[in-house]
Amino acid sequence: MRLRALLETDALGLRLLGGEAELDRSVRGVMTTDLRDPSRYLSGGELVLTGLAWRRGPADSEPFVRILAGSGVAGLAAGEAELGDVPDDLVEACAHHRLPLFAVHETVAFATITEHVVRQVSGERAGDLAAVVDRHRRLMTSGPAGGGPEVVLDLLGSDLDLRAWVLSPTGRQVAGAGDVPLAGPVGVALAGHHLAAVRGGRRAPHRAVVDGVTYALFPIRNAGRGAAPASGEVRESVLSDWLLAVEADPGDWPTARLDLLQGVTQLIAVERDRRDAARTVRRRLAQEVLELVQTGAPPAEIAARLRVAAPVLLPGLGTAPQWQVVVARVDWNGAGATAASGAVAQAVLEEILIDPAVVGPDSADRIAVAHTGDEAVALVPLPAPAAPTRDTGDAPESAGEDASLHAEALLAAVRDPLSAGLADDGRLTLGVSAAVHSAEGLRGALEEARHARRVAAARPGRVCAAGHHELASHVLLLPFVPDDVRRAFTARLLDPLREYDRRHRAELIPTLEAFLDCDGSWTRCAARLHLHVNTLRYRVGRIEQLTGRDLARLEDKLDFFLALRMS
């Protein structure tokens, strides 16, 4: 229906205050609100009814109207019951944004207007939706249950000439129509756009331009969770939801096409749930092994459980594998350790490990991730090492070593999109153990992975990882020194030097770093700093004088080294 028809309905008691040139706008719904920012509840085309409770002064009208205009509403109707006449500042703001404004007489209830609009719109949409319902029926008949998301995407291509892909939150292609895959970097970029848009509270579809091509991005949410998550759940769900990327500009689409694409996402969500259900056995096996390891069960009992797990996790592999442990944790500002955060970490870790570029083309059948408390733990099987060669007796480089996971490699392709999903209030940290060859080594591997994750957590950045090879260094110890001890230690050693550098520009701190890096070699350090050796000796003497330390002593060198690392 048109706005003009509402104005011509005497029973509604509407009086036009501005926007006569816009009265041919279509009305697709009605919403009553007194929120200062109702954008999250608007989808465009609504007649917005308001009692003006949001208005505390003249300055409030402009931002309120700007939000409505940006959300694509058809018009605004303001009640006169609260303030009497509609304020002039609201009239001016609507005129500026070309938003039709109506006054609602105090004797007319908003419920009367709402009932009239809903009745008219429902009747008019019945015929338009018939075609959409018929297309949905076709999709349901031959969709995910009959061939996976690819069938749905093929229908979009054949019926609507739309190229579309289903992507994971890291940009991995889950499904695509035909034989034209989406380039890996493009998928990663689209996932980053999508996650940033969702975290920013923008309504779908999200418009993204990558390499000069425009895409429409739709979230594919867990079918069991319903439509959109509540505001408090967005940051938890955004890291696990798939997305539908359509090569088209959503701004050019009619409402019926948008409805159809939303229906497509619901169909694909069913497929997502089916795939999640298929992981149930692997998750349960991982959970059982994790509980045995954490409770100190005898190695023989753990080994028996691993023998049960091996055929499921490594189908067709006839030898006992090696095992590697990966621990992940997602932390949110202001959020404590909860089961929900552990489940989020589980979903993220599964997505990272399922990537063929990380653990090979058969990785989908090898993922076993459990979660406990606020962390997720992955038990990753690797092929057993090859036997020694007969001629030399030397063991060749094992397949297990080739296939073992490395911390930075796990995050190389997913750091950017996941950082966008974590925004300014989340962090993802991973720790990776060395490969172990028996059940006896799993407890140590779990602790090793947890220590590595704590090392990663001590680093800056939204997405960080550390591996077992980093645990044989002082780096393992520094993250666990209490903050007050770190500050006192570094201040006692370095503050006199910093103050002297500030007053005299003597560069004592850079000189100290270079001297330690050169293992105390006067000639190498002087050459690196482009100084005469006597100048270097003077600077080192000044460092010793200001701090009371002797850089010829190993203990004092070590103290300076640690202070610089902790500063």
Coordinates of C-alpha atoms in Angstrom, one line a residue:
M1 CA 0.0 0.0 0.0
R2 CA 1.0 3.7 -0.4
L3 CA 1.4 6.4 2.2
R4 CA -1.1 8.4 0.3
A5 CA -3.8 5.8 1.0
L6 CA -3.2 6.2 4.7
L7 CA -3.6 9.9 4.5
E8 CA -6.9 9.4 2.6
T9 CA -8.3 7.1 5.3
D10 CA -10.4 9.4 7.6
A11 CA -10.7 6.9 10.4
L12 CA -6.9 7.1 11.0
G13 CA -6.9 10.8 11.7
L14 CA -3.5 11.4 10.1
R15 CA -2.5 15.0 9.3
L16 CA 0.5 15.6 6.8
L17 CA 3.2 17.9 8.2
G18 CA 5.7 17.4 5.4
G19 CA 6.9 15.2 2.6
E20 CA 3.9 15.5 0.1
A21 CA 6.3 14.6 -2.8
E22 CA 7.1 11.3 -1.1
L23 CA 3.5 10.0 -0.6
D24 CA 3.8 7.3 -3.3
R25 CA 6.2 5.4 -1.1
S26 CA 5.3 1.8 -0.4
V27 CA 4.4 0.7 3.1
R28 CA 5.5 -2.9 3.9
G29 CA 4.9 -2.9 7.6
V30 CA 4.4 -0.8 10.8
M31 CA 6.5 -0.4 13.9
T32 CA 5.8 1.5 17.2
T33 CA 8.9 2.7 19.0
D34 CA 10.2 5.3 21.5
L35 CA 13.8 4.1 21.3
R36 CA 16.4 6.7 20.4
D37 CA 18.0 4.2 18.0
P38 CA 15.5 1.6 16.7
S39 CA 17.6 0.7 13.6
R40 CA 18.2 -2.9 14.7
Y41 CA 14.5 -3.6 14.5
L42 CA 13.9 -2.0 11.1
S43 CA 14.2 -3.7 7.8
G44 CA 12.9 -0.8 5.5
G45 CA 9.5 0.2 4.2
E46 CA 7.9 0.6 7.7
L47 CA 5.6 3.3 8.9
V48 CA 7.1 4.2 12.2
L49 CA 4.7 5.3 15.0
T50 CA 6.2 7.2 18.0
G51 CA 4.9 9.0 21.1
L52 CA 8.1 11.2 21.2
A53 CA 9.3 9.8 24.5
W54 CA 12.8 9.6 23.1
R55 CA 12.9 13.4 22.6
R56 CA 14.5 15.3 25.5
G57 CA 15.3 18.4 23.6
P58 CA 15.4 20.0 20.1
A59 CA 18.8 18.5 19.4
D60 CA 17.4 14.9 19.6
S61 CA 15.2 15.2 16.5
E62 CA 18.0 15.3 13.8
P63 CA 19.8 12.1 14.9
F64 CA 16.5 10.2 15.3
V65 CA 15.3 11.1 11.9
R66 CA 18.7 10.4 10.3
I67 CA 18.6 6.9 11.7
L68 CA 15.1 6.3 10.3
A69 CA 16.0 7.7 6.9
G70 CA 19.1 5.6 6.8
S71 CA 17.1 2.5 7.6
G72 CA 14.8 3.1 4.6
V73 CA 11.5 3.6 6.5
A74 CA 8.5 4.8 4.5
G75 CA 7.3 7.5 6.9
L76 CA 7.0 8.7 10.4
A77 CA 3.8 9.3 12.4
A78 CA 4.2 11.3 15.7
G79 CA 1.4 11.2 18.3
E80 CA 0.2 14.5 19.8
A81 CA -1.0 13.0 23.1
E82 CA 2.3 13.6 25.0
L83 CA 3.5 17.0 23.7
G84 CA 0.5 18.4 22.0
D85 CA 1.7 19.8 18.6
V86 CA 4.6 18.0 16.9
P87 CA 7.8 20.0 17.6
D88 CA 9.1 22.2 14.8
D89 CA 12.6 20.7 15.1
L90 CA 11.1 17.3 14.2
V91 CA 9.3 18.8 11.2
E92 CA 12.5 20.5 10.0
A93 CA 14.6 17.3 10.4
C94 CA 12.0 15.2 8.4
A95 CA 12.0 17.9 5.7
H96 CA 15.8 17.8 5.6
H97 CA 15.9 14.0 5.1
R98 CA 12.8 13.9 2.8
L99 CA 11.0 11.7 5.3
P100 CA 7.2 12.1 5.2
L101 CA 5.8 13.2 8.6
F102 CA 2.3 12.7 9.9
A103 CA 0.7 14.0 13.1
V104 CA -1.6 11.5 14.9
H105 CA -4.5 13.0 16.7
E106 CA -4.6 12.3 20.4
T107 CA -7.9 10.5 20.1
V108 CA -6.5 7.9 17.7
A109 CA -4.7 4.9 19.2
F110 CA -1.6 3.6 17.6
A111 CA -3.2 0.1 17.7
T112 CA -5.9 1.3 15.3
I113 CA -3.2 2.5 12.7
T114 CA -1.2 -0.7 13.2
E115 CA -4.2 -3.0 12.7
H116 CA -5.2 -1.1 9.5
V117 CA -1.7 -1.2 8.0
V118 CA -1.2 -4.9 8.8
R119 CA -4.5 -5.8 7.2
Q120 CA -3.9 -3.9 4.0
V121 CA -0.3 -5.0 3.6
S122 CA -1.1 -8.7 4.3
G123 CA -3.7 -8.7 1.6
E124 CA -1.5 -7.0 -1.0
R125 CA 1.5 -9.3 -0.3
A126 CA -0.4 -12.5 -0.6
G127 CA -0.2 -12.5 -4.4
D128 CA 3.4 -11.4 -4.5
L129 CA 4.5 -14.1 -2.1
A130 CA 2.9 -16.9 -4.1
A131 CA 5.9 -17.0 -6.5
V132 CA 8.3 -16.9 -3.6
V133 CA 6.5 -19.7 -1.8
D134 CA 6.6 -21.8 -5.0
R135 CA 10.3 -21.3 -5.4
H136 CA 10.8 -22.2 -1.8
R137 CA 8.9 -25.4 -2.4
R138 CA 11.2 -26.3 -5.2
L139 CA 14.3 -25.6 -3.1
M140 CA 12.9 -27.7 -0.2
T141 CA 12.3 -30.6 -2.6
S142 CA 15.7 -30.7 -4.1
G143 CA 17.7 -28.8 -1.6
P144 CA 20.2 -29.8 1.1
A145 CA 18.5 -33.1 2.0
G146 CA 18.8 -34.1 -1.6
G147 CA 22.2 -33.0 -2.6
G148 CA 23.7 -30.5 -0.2
P149 CA 23.9 -26.7 -0.5
E150 CA 25.3 -27.0 -4.1
V151 CA 21.8 -27.9 -5.4
V152 CA 20.3 -24.7 -3.9
L153 CA 23.1 -22.6 -5.3
D154 CA 22.6 -24.2 -8.7
L155 CA 19.0 -23.2 -8.6
L156 CA 19.9 -19.6 -7.8
G157 CA 22.2 -19.7 -10.9
S158 CA 19.7 -21.3 -13.3
D159 CA 16.6 -19.4 -12.1
L160 CA 17.9 -16.0 -11.1
D161 CA 21.3 -15.9 -12.8
L162 CA 23.0 -15.4 -9.4
R163 CA 26.4 -16.8 -8.6
A164 CA 26.6 -17.6 -5.0
W165 CA 28.9 -19.4 -2.5
V166 CA 28.6 -20.6 1.1
L167 CA 31.6 -19.5 3.2
S168 CA 32.7 -20.3 6.7
P169 CA 33.6 -17.5 9.1
T170 CA 37.2 -17.8 8.1
G171 CA 36.4 -17.5 4.4
R172 CA 36.8 -21.2 3.5
Q173 CA 34.4 -22.2 0.7
V174 CA 31.9 -24.7 2.0
A175 CA 29.8 -24.9 -1.2
G176 CA 29.6 -23.2 -4.5
A177 CA 27.5 -23.5 -7.7
G178 CA 29.1 -25.1 -10.8
D179 CA 32.8 -25.4 -11.4
V180 CA 33.8 -21.9 -10.5
P181 CA 35.2 -21.7 -7.0
L182 CA 35.7 -18.4 -5.2
A183 CA 39.3 -17.4 -5.0
G184 CA 40.7 -18.0 -1.6
P185 CA 41.8 -14.4 -0.9
V186 CA 38.4 -13.2 -2.0
G187 CA 36.6 -15.6 0.4
V188 CA 38.8 -14.4 3.3
A189 CA 38.1 -10.7 2.4
L190 CA 34.4 -11.3 2.2
A191 CA 34.4 -13.2 5.6
G192 CA 36.2 -10.2 7.1
H193 CA 33.7 -7.8 5.7
H194 CA 30.8 -9.9 7.0
L195 CA 32.2 -10.3 10.5
A196 CA 33.0 -6.6 10.8
A197 CA 29.4 -5.7 9.6
V198 CA 27.8 -8.1 12.1
R199 CA 29.9 -6.9 15.0
G200 CA 29.1 -3.3 14.0
G201 CA 25.4 -4.1 14.3
R202 CA 24.5 -3.5 10.6
R203 CA 21.5 -5.3 9.1
A204 CA 21.9 -7.9 6.5
P205 CA 22.4 -8.2 3.6
H206 CA 25.8 -6.6 3.9
R207 CA 27.3 -5.0 0.8
A208 CA 30.9 -5.7 0.1
V209 CA 33.2 -4.8 -2.8
V210 CA 36.3 -6.9 -3.3
D211 CA 38.6 -6.5 -6.4
G212 CA 35.9 -4.3 -8.0
V213 CA 33.1 -6.9 -7.7
T214 CA 30.1 -6.2 -5.5
Y215 CA 28.7 -9.0 -3.2
A216 CA 25.7 -9.3 -1.0
L217 CA 26.5 -11.1 2.3
F218 CA 23.8 -13.0 4.3
P219 CA 24.4 -14.7 7.7
I220 CA 23.5 -18.4 7.8
R221 CA 22.5 -18.9 11.4
N222 CA 22.2 -22.1 13.3
A223 CA 18.6 -23.3 12.5
G224 CA 18.0 -24.2 16.1
R225 CA 18.8 -20.8 17.3
G226 CA 16.1 -19.0 15.3
A227 CA 16.4 -15.8 13.4
A228 CA 18.8 -13.1 14.7
P229 CA 20.7 -13.6 17.9
A230 CA 20.0 -11.2 20.8
S231 CA 22.5 -8.4 21.2
G232 CA 24.4 -10.2 24.0
E233 CA 24.8 -13.3 21.8
V234 CA 26.2 -11.6 18.7
R235 CA 29.8 -11.9 19.6
E236 CA 29.5 -15.5 20.5
S237 CA 27.6 -16.6 17.4
V238 CA 29.5 -14.5 14.8
L239 CA 32.5 -16.7 15.0
S240 CA 30.6 -19.8 14.1
D241 CA 27.9 -18.7 11.6
W242 CA 28.4 -19.5 7.9
L243 CA 27.5 -16.8 5.4
L244 CA 26.0 -16.8 1.9
A245 CA 28.0 -14.6 -0.6
V246 CA 26.0 -13.6 -3.7
E247 CA 27.7 -11.8 -6.6
A248 CA 25.2 -8.9 -6.9
D249 CA 24.4 -5.5 -5.5
P250 CA 21.6 -6.0 -2.9
G251 CA 20.6 -2.4 -3.2
D252 CA 19.0 -3.2 -6.6
W253 CA 16.9 -6.1 -5.4
P254 CA 13.1 -6.1 -4.9
T255 CA 11.7 -7.3 -1.6
A256 CA 10.6 -10.6 -3.1
R257 CA 14.2 -11.4 -4.0
L258 CA 15.5 -10.5 -0.6
D259 CA 12.8 -12.7 1.0
L260 CA 13.9 -15.6 -1.3
L261 CA 17.6 -15.2 -0.3
Q262 CA 16.6 -15.2 3.4
G263 CA 14.7 -18.4 2.8
V264 CA 17.8 -19.9 1.1
T265 CA 19.9 -19.1 4.1
Q266 CA 17.4 -21.0 6.3
L267 CA 17.6 -24.1 4.0
I268 CA 21.4 -24.0 4.2
A269 CA 21.2 -23.6 8.0
V270 CA 19.5 -27.0 8.1
E271 CA 22.5 -28.5 6.2
R272 CA 24.8 -26.8 8.7
D273 CA 23.0 -28.5 11.6
R274 CA 23.3 -31.8 9.8
R275 CA 27.0 -31.5 9.5
D276 CA 27.4 -30.4 13.1
A277 CA 25.4 -33.5 14.1
A278 CA 27.8 -35.7 12.1
R279 CA 30.6 -34.4 14.4
T280 CA 28.9 -35.6 17.5
V281 CA 30.7 -38.9 17.6
R282 CA 34.2 -37.3 17.2
R283 CA 33.4 -34.7 19.8
R284 CA 32.2 -37.4 22.3
L285 CA 35.4 -39.4 21.7
A286 CA 37.6 -36.3 22.2
Q287 CA 35.6 -35.5 25.4
E288 CA 36.1 -39.0 26.8
V289 CA 39.8 -39.0 26.1
L290 CA 40.2 -35.5 27.6
E291 CA 38.4 -36.5 30.8
L292 CA 40.6 -39.6 31.2
V293 CA 43.8 -37.5 30.7
Q294 CA 42.7 -34.8 33.1
T295 CA 41.7 -37.2 35.8
G296 CA 45.0 -39.1 35.6
A297 CA 43.5 -42.3 34.3
P298 CA 46.0 -45.2 33.8
P299 CA 47.8 -45.1 30.4
A300 CA 46.3 -48.5 29.5
E301 CA 42.8 -47.1 29.9
I302 CA 43.6 -44.1 27.7
A303 CA 45.2 -46.3 25.1
A304 CA 42.1 -48.5 24.9
R305 CA 40.0 -45.4 24.3
L306 CA 42.4 -44.2 21.6
R307 CA 42.1 -47.6 19.9
V308 CA 38.4 -47.0 19.7
A309 CA 38.9 -43.5 18.4
A310 CA 41.5 -44.2 15.8
P311 CA 39.2 -45.9 13.2
V312 CA 36.8 -42.9 13.5
L313 CA 39.4 -40.2 13.3
L314 CA 41.7 -41.9 10.8
P315 CA 39.5 -44.1 8.6
G316 CA 41.5 -46.6 6.6
L317 CA 44.8 -46.0 8.5
G318 CA 46.0 -49.4 9.7
T319 CA 48.7 -48.2 12.1
A320 CA 48.6 -46.5 15.4
P321 CA 48.9 -42.8 14.9
Q322 CA 50.8 -40.1 16.7
W323 CA 48.7 -37.5 18.5
Q324 CA 49.0 -33.8 18.8
V325 CA 47.1 -31.5 21.2
V326 CA 45.9 -28.0 20.3
V327 CA 44.3 -25.8 23.0
A328 CA 42.2 -22.7 22.1
R329 CA 40.5 -20.1 24.2
V330 CA 38.3 -17.1 23.3
D331 CA 38.2 -14.3 25.8
W332 CA 35.8 -11.4 25.8
N333 CA 36.2 -8.2 27.7
G334 CA 34.0 -8.3 30.8
A335 CA 33.2 -12.0 30.3
G336 CA 34.3 -14.6 32.7
A337 CA 35.0 -18.3 32.1
T338 CA 31.8 -19.9 31.0
A339 CA 30.6 -23.0 29.2
A340 CA 29.5 -20.7 26.4
S341 CA 33.0 -19.4 25.8
G342 CA 34.3 -22.9 25.7
A343 CA 31.7 -23.8 23.0
V344 CA 32.7 -20.8 21.0
A345 CA 36.3 -21.8 21.2
Q346 CA 35.3 -25.3 20.1
A347 CA 33.5 -24.1 17.0
V348 CA 36.4 -21.8 16.1
L349 CA 39.0 -24.5 16.6
E350 CA 37.1 -27.0 14.5
E351 CA 36.8 -24.4 11.7
I352 CA 40.6 -23.7 11.8
L353 CA 41.5 -27.4 11.8
I354 CA 39.0 -28.4 9.1
D355 CA 40.8 -26.2 6.5
P356 CA 42.5 -28.5 4.0
A357 CA 45.3 -26.0 3.6
V358 CA 46.2 -26.5 7.2
V359 CA 45.9 -30.3 7.8
G360 CA 45.4 -31.8 4.4
P361 CA 42.4 -32.6 2.1
D362 CA 41.0 -35.3 4.4
S363 CA 40.9 -33.2 7.5
A364 CA 37.1 -33.2 7.8
D365 CA 37.2 -36.7 9.0
R366 CA 40.0 -36.1 11.5
I367 CA 38.6 -33.3 13.7
A368 CA 38.0 -34.2 17.4
V369 CA 37.5 -31.2 19.6
A370 CA 36.2 -31.2 23.1
H371 CA 35.6 -28.2 25.4
T372 CA 35.9 -27.9 29.1
G373 CA 35.2 -24.7 31.0
D374 CA 36.5 -21.8 29.0
E375 CA 38.8 -23.7 26.6
A376 CA 38.6 -26.0 23.7
V377 CA 41.0 -29.0 23.3
A378 CA 41.6 -30.7 20.0
L379 CA 43.0 -34.2 19.7
V380 CA 44.6 -34.3 16.3
P381 CA 45.8 -37.7 15.0
L382 CA 48.8 -37.8 12.7
P383 CA 50.1 -40.7 10.6
A384 CA 52.6 -42.9 12.4
P385 CA 56.3 -42.4 11.6
A386 CA 57.8 -44.5 8.8
A387 CA 60.0 -47.5 9.6
P388 CA 63.8 -47.2 9.2
T389 CA 65.1 -48.0 5.8
R390 CA 66.7 -51.4 5.3
D391 CA 69.9 -50.1 3.6
T392 CA 70.9 -47.5 6.1
G393 CA 68.9 -48.2 9.2
D394 CA 68.1 -44.5 9.4
A395 CA 64.5 -43.4 9.9
P396 CA 63.4 -41.2 7.0
E397 CA 61.7 -38.0 7.8
S398 CA 58.4 -39.3 9.2
A399 CA 55.0 -38.7 7.7
G400 CA 54.0 -37.6 11.2
E401 CA 56.6 -34.8 11.2
D402 CA 55.5 -33.7 7.8
A403 CA 51.9 -33.6 8.9
S404 CA 52.4 -32.1 12.3
L405 CA 50.7 -28.8 13.1
H406 CA 52.6 -25.6 13.6
A407 CA 51.2 -22.8 15.6
E408 CA 51.6 -19.9 13.1
A409 CA 50.6 -22.0 10.2
L410 CA 47.2 -22.6 11.8
L411 CA 46.5 -18.9 11.9
A412 CA 48.1 -17.7 8.7
A413 CA 45.0 -17.7 6.6
V414 CA 42.4 -17.0 9.3
R415 CA 43.9 -14.2 11.3
D416 CA 42.3 -11.3 9.4
P417 CA 38.7 -12.5 9.3
L418 CA 38.8 -13.8 12.9
S419 CA 40.2 -10.4 14.1
A420 CA 37.3 -8.7 12.4
G421 CA 34.9 -11.0 14.3
L422 CA 36.6 -10.4 17.6
A423 CA 36.5 -6.7 17.1
D424 CA 37.7 -4.6 20.0
D425 CA 36.5 -6.8 22.8
G426 CA 37.7 -10.3 22.0
R427 CA 40.9 -12.4 21.8
L428 CA 41.7 -15.8 20.4
T429 CA 44.8 -17.6 21.7
L430 CA 46.1 -21.0 20.6
G431 CA 48.7 -23.4 22.0
V432 CA 50.1 -26.4 20.1
S433 CA 52.0 -29.3 21.6
A434 CA 54.6 -31.6 20.1
A435 CA 53.5 -34.9 18.6
V436 CA 53.4 -37.8 21.1
H437 CA 53.5 -41.5 20.2
S438 CA 51.6 -43.1 23.0
A439 CA 48.9 -42.6 25.6
E440 CA 51.6 -42.0 28.2
G441 CA 52.5 -38.7 26.5
L442 CA 49.0 -37.2 26.2
R443 CA 48.9 -35.7 29.7
G444 CA 52.2 -34.0 29.1
A445 CA 51.1 -32.9 25.6
L446 CA 48.0 -31.3 27.1
E447 CA 50.0 -29.4 29.7
E448 CA 52.5 -28.4 27.0
A449 CA 49.7 -27.0 24.8
R450 CA 48.2 -25.1 27.7
H451 CA 51.5 -23.5 28.6
A452 CA 52.0 -22.6 24.9
R453 CA 48.6 -20.9 24.9
R454 CA 49.5 -18.9 27.9
V455 CA 52.7 -17.7 26.2
A456 CA 50.5 -16.7 23.2
A457 CA 48.1 -14.9 25.6
A458 CA 51.0 -12.7 26.8
R459 CA 51.6 -11.4 23.3
P460 CA 49.8 -8.4 21.8
G461 CA 47.2 -8.9 19.1
R462 CA 43.6 -10.2 18.7
V463 CA 44.7 -13.6 17.3
C464 CA 47.9 -15.2 18.7
A465 CA 49.4 -18.7 18.8
A466 CA 52.5 -20.4 20.2
G467 CA 54.0 -23.8 19.8
H468 CA 55.9 -26.3 21.9
H469 CA 59.3 -25.2 20.5
E470 CA 58.9 -21.9 22.3
L471 CA 58.7 -23.5 25.7
A472 CA 62.4 -24.2 26.0
S473 CA 63.2 -20.5 26.4
H474 CA 62.9 -17.8 29.0
V475 CA 59.8 -16.8 27.0
L476 CA 58.0 -19.5 28.9
L477 CA 58.7 -17.9 32.3
L478 CA 58.1 -14.2 31.6
P479 CA 54.3 -14.4 31.0
F480 CA 53.8 -15.8 34.5
V481 CA 55.7 -13.1 36.4
P482 CA 53.1 -11.0 38.3
D483 CA 52.6 -7.6 36.8
D484 CA 53.7 -5.7 39.9
V485 CA 56.9 -7.7 40.1
R486 CA 57.6 -7.0 36.4
R487 CA 57.1 -3.3 36.8
A488 CA 59.2 -3.1 39.9
F489 CA 62.0 -5.1 38.4
T490 CA 62.2 -3.2 35.1
A491 CA 61.8 0.2 36.8
R492 CA 64.7 -0.5 39.2
L493 CA 67.1 -1.3 36.3
L494 CA 65.9 0.7 33.4
D495 CA 64.2 3.9 34.8
P496 CA 67.6 5.6 35.6
L497 CA 68.7 5.0 32.1
R498 CA 65.4 6.2 30.5
E499 CA 65.6 9.4 32.6
Y500 CA 69.2 10.0 31.6
D501 CA 68.3 9.4 27.9
R502 CA 65.4 11.8 28.3
R503 CA 67.6 14.6 29.7
H504 CA 70.8 14.1 27.7
R505 CA 69.7 12.1 24.6
A506 CA 72.5 9.7 25.3
E507 CA 70.9 6.6 23.8
L508 CA 71.9 4.4 26.8
I509 CA 68.9 2.0 26.3
P510 CA 69.7 1.3 22.6
T511 CA 73.3 0.9 23.5
L512 CA 72.5 -1.6 26.3
E513 CA 70.3 -3.6 23.9
A514 CA 73.0 -3.7 21.2
F515 CA 75.7 -4.6 23.7
L516 CA 73.7 -7.6 25.0
D517 CA 72.7 -8.7 21.5
C518 CA 76.4 -8.7 20.5
D519 CA 77.2 -10.9 23.6
G520 CA 79.3 -8.2 25.1
S521 CA 81.7 -7.9 22.2
W522 CA 83.1 -4.3 22.1
T523 CA 84.2 -4.3 18.5
R524 CA 81.0 -5.9 17.1
C525 CA 78.8 -3.6 19.1
A526 CA 80.7 -0.5 18.2
A527 CA 80.5 -1.4 14.5
R528 CA 76.8 -2.0 14.8
L529 CA 76.2 1.4 16.4
H530 CA 78.8 3.2 14.2
L531 CA 80.6 4.3 17.3
H532 CA 84.3 4.5 18.3
V533 CA 85.1 1.8 20.9
N534 CA 86.0 4.4 23.4
T535 CA 82.6 6.1 23.0
L536 CA 81.0 2.7 23.6
R537 CA 83.1 2.1 26.7
Y538 CA 82.0 5.5 28.0
R539 CA 78.3 4.7 27.5
V540 CA 78.6 1.3 29.1
G541 CA 80.5 2.8 32.0
R542 CA 77.6 5.4 32.4
I543 CA 75.1 2.5 32.4
E544 CA 77.0 0.7 35.2
Q545 CA 77.3 3.9 37.2
L546 CA 73.6 4.8 37.0
T547 CA 72.4 1.3 37.9
G548 CA 75.2 0.0 40.2
R549 CA 75.6 -3.1 38.0
D550 CA 78.6 -4.6 36.3
L551 CA 78.1 -5.7 32.7
A552 CA 81.2 -7.9 32.9
R553 CA 79.2 -10.2 35.3
L554 CA 76.9 -12.8 33.8
E555 CA 74.2 -12.3 36.5
D556 CA 74.0 -8.6 35.8
K557 CA 73.9 -9.2 32.0
L558 CA 71.0 -11.7 32.6
D559 CA 69.1 -9.2 34.7
F560 CA 69.4 -6.5 32.1
F561 CA 68.3 -8.9 29.4
L562 CA 65.2 -10.0 31.2
A563 CA 64.3 -6.4 32.2
L564 CA 64.4 -5.4 28.5
R565 CA 62.3 -8.3 27.5
M566 CA 59.7 -7.5 30.2
S567 CA 59.6 -3.8 29.5

